[in-house]
Tab-separated table of C-alpha atoms in Angstrom:
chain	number	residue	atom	x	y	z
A	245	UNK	CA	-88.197	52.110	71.169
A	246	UNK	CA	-87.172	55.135	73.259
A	247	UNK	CA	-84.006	56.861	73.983
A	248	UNK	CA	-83.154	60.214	75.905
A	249	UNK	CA	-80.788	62.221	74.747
A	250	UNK	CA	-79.308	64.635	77.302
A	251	UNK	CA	-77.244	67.457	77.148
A	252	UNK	CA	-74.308	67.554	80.161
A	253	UNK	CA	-73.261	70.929	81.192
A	254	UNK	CA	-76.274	73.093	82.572
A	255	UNK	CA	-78.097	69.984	83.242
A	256	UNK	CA	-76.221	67.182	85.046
A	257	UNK	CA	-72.345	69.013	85.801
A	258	UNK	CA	-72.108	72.869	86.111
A	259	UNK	CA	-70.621	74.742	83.521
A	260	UNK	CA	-66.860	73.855	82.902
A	261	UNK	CA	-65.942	77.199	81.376
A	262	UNK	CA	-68.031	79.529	83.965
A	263	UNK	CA	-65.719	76.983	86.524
A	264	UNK	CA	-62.774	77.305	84.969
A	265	UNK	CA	-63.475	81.653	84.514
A	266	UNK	CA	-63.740	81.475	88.300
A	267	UNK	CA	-60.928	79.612	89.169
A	268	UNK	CA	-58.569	81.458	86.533
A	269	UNK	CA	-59.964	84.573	87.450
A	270	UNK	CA	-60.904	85.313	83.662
A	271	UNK	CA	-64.211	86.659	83.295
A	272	UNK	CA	-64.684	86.759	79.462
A	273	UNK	CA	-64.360	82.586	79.933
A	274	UNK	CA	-67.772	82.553	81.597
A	275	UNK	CA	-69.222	83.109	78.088
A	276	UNK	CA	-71.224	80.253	76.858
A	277	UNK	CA	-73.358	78.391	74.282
A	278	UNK	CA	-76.102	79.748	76.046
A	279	UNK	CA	-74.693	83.326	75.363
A	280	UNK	CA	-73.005	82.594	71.711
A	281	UNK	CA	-74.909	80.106	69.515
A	282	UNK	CA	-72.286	79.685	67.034
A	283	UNK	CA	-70.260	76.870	68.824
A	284	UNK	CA	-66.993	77.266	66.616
A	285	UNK	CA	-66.792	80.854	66.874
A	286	UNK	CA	-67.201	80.483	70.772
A	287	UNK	CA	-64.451	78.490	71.118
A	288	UNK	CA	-62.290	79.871	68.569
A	289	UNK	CA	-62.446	82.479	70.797
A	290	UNK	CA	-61.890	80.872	73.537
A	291	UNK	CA	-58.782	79.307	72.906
A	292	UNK	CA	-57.377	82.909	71.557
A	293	UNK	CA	-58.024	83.811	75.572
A	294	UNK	CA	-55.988	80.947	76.857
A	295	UNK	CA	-53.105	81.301	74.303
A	296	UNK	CA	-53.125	85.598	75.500
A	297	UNK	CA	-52.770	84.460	79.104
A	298	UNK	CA	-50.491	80.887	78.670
A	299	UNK	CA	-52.976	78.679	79.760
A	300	UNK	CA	-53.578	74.895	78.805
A	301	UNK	CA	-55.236	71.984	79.160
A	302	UNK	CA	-53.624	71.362	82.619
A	303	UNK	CA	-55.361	74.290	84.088
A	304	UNK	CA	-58.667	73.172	82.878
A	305	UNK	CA	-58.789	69.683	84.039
A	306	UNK	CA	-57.342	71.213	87.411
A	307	UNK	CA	-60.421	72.702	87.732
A	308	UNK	CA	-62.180	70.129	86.206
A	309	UNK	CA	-61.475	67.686	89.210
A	310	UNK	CA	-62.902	69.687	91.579
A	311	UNK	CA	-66.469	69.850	89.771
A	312	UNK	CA	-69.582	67.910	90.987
A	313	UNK	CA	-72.619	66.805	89.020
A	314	UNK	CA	-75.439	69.120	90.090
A	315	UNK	CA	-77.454	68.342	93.432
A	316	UNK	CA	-79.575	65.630	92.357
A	317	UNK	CA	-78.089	64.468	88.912
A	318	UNK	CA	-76.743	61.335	89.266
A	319	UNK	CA	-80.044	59.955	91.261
A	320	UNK	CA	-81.914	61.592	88.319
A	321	UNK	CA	-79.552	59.761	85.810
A	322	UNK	CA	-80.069	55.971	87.910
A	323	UNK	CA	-83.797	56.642	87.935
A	324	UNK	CA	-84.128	57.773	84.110
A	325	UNK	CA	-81.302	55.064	82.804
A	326	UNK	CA	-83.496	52.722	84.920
A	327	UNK	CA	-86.623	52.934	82.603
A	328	UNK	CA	-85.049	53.839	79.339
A	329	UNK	CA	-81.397	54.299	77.244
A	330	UNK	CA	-79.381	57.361	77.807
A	331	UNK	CA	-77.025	59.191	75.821
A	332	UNK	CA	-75.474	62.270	76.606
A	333	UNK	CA	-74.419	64.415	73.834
A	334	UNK	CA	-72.286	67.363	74.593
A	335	UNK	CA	-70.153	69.393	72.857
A	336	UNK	CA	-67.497	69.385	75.866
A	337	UNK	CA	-64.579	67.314	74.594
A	338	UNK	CA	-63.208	63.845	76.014
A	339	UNK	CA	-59.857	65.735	77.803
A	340	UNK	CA	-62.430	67.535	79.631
A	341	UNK	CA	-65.595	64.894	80.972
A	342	UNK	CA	-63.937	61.509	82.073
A	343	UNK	CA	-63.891	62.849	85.866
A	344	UNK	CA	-67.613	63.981	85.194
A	345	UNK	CA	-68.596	60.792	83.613
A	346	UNK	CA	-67.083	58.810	86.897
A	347	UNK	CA	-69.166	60.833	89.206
A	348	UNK	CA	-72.375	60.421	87.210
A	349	UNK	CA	-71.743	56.464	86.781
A	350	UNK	CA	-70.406	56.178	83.494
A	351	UNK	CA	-73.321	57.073	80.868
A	352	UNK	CA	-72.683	56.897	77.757
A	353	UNK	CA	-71.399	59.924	76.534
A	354	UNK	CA	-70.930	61.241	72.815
A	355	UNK	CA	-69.133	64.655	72.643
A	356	UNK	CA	-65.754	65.639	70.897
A	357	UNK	CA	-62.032	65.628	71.217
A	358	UNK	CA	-59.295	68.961	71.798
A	359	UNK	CA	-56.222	69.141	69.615
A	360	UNK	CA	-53.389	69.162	72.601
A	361	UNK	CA	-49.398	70.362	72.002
A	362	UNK	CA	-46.754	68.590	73.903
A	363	UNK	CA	-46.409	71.505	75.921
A	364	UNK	CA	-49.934	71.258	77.128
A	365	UNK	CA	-51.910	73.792	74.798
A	366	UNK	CA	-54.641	73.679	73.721
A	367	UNK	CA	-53.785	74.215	69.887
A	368	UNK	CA	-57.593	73.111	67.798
A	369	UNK	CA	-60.583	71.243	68.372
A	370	UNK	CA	-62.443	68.686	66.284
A	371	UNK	CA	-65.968	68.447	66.259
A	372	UNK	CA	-67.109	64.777	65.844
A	373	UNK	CA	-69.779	65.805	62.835
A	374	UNK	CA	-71.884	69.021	61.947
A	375	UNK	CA	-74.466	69.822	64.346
A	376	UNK	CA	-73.612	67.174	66.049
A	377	UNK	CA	-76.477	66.701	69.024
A	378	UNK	CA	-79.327	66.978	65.908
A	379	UNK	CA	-76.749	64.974	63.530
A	380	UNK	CA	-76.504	62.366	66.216
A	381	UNK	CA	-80.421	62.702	67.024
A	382	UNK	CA	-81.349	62.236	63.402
A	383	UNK	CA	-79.200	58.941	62.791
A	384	UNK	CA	-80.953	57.633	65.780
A	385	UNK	CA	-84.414	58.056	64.552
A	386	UNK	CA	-83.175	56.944	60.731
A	387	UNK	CA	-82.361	53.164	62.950
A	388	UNK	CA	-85.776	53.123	64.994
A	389	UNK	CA	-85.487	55.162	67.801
A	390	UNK	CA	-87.752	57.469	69.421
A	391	UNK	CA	-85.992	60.473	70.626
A	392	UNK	CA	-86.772	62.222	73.725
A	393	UNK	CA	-84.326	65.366	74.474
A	394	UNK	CA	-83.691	67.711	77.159
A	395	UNK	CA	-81.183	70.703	77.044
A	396	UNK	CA	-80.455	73.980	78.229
A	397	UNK	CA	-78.630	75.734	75.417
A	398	UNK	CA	-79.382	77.262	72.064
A	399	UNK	CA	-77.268	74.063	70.802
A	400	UNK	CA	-79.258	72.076	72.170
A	401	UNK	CA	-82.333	73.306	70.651
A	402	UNK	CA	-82.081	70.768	66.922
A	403	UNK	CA	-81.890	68.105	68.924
A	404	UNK	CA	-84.915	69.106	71.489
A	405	UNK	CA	-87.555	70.445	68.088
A	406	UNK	CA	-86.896	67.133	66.257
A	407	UNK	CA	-87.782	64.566	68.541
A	408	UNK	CA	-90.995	62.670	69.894
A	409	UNK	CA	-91.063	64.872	72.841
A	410	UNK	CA	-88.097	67.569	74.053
A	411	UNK	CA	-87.789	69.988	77.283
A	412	UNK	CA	-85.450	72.648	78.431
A	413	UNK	CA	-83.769	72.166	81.593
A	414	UNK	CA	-82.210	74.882	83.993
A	415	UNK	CA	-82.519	77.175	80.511
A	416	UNK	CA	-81.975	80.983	80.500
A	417	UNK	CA	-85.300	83.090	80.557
A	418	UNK	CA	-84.322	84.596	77.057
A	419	UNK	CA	-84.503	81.031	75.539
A	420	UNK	CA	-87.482	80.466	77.281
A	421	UNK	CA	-89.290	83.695	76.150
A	422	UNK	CA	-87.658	82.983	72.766
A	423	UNK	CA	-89.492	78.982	72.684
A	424	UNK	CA	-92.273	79.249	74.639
A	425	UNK	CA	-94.143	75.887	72.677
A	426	UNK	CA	-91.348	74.111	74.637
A	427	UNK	CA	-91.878	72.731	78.171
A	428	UNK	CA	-89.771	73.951	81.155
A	429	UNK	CA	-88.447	72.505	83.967
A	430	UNK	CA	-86.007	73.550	86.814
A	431	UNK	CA	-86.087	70.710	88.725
A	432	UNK	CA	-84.601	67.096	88.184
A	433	UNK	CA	-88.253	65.164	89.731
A	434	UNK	CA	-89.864	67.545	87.063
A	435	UNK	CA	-88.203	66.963	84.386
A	436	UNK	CA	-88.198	62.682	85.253
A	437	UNK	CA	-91.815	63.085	85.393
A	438	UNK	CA	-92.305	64.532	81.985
A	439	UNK	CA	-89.645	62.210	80.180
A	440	UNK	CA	-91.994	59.148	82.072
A	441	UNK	CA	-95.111	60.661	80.691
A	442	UNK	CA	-93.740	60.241	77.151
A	443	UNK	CA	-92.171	57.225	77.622
């Protein structure tokens, strides 16, 4: 028994920081987990820039709204969800992916959940468990599944080394370089072909 597990920003929505960095006209925002591996300190970090400039969850999901899924993703998602069960596991945060997950046809999604103030800020976060795409990949395989992963990110890379098969998807040239024993695809048809071929 097979099941994909998917990461979502990078490979089926843009990234919702690097949106949001645009839109605010914050640079420094544009950093990401494929810049910073440590997740926590990232958005520790993060949330320090939106407190200095008095922005909130508001903002984000103002930007949010106006985000696609990538040319191609949601065709890619039908076709794959089609042959096999899909998760995505993300470490984007429920406040943030509902309008995502509508565009993309409701997957299944398992990702985590902001600490929010009355007035709107964005105060904490709470991860849903430690590590939680190879966490989440692990308990999978401990109740018979095969995993198959894809990801773009060095967070995604637990998940990706501990499956049956794993890719990286849209990745930067750095992780590449840095894992060359993983395939790498660019393009959606790609990377449905090699998740098929495992399958």
């Amino acid at each position: 028994m097979n099941i994909v597990c998917l990461d979502m920003e990078g490979v089926l929505v843009p990234e919702i920081w690097i949106a949001f960095a645009q839109a605010s006209g914050i640079p420094e925002l544009s950093r990401t987990t494929r810049d910073e591996p440590d997740y926590g300190k990232l958005m520790r970090w993060r949330l320090g820039i939106l407190k200095e400039h008095g922005l909130g969850l508001k903002e984000i999901q103002e930007t949010i709204a106006r985000i696609d899924p990538l040319p191609g993703a949601k065709a890619f998602l039908d076709a794959l969800r089609a042959r096999t069960q899909v998760i995505i596991l993300s470490d984007t945060f429920e406040q943030f992916a509902r309008p995502l997950m509508e565009k993309l046809g409701w997957p299944t999604l398992f990702c985590n959940t902001l600490e929010v103030a009355e007035s709107g800020e964005i105060t904490g976060f709470r991860m849903r468990c430690e590590q939680s795409k190879l966490t989440t990949v692990k308990a999978l395989q401990s109740i018979g599944y095969d995993t198959i992963a894809a990801g773009d990110s060095y967070n995604d890379l637990g998940m990706i080394q501990a499956g049956k098969a794993g890719f990286l998807f849209k990745s930067t040239e750095q992780i590449k370089a840095d894992h060359p024993e993983l395939p790498a695809y660019e393009e959606f048809d790609e990377l449905l072909r090699a998740i098929e071929g495992v399958l």
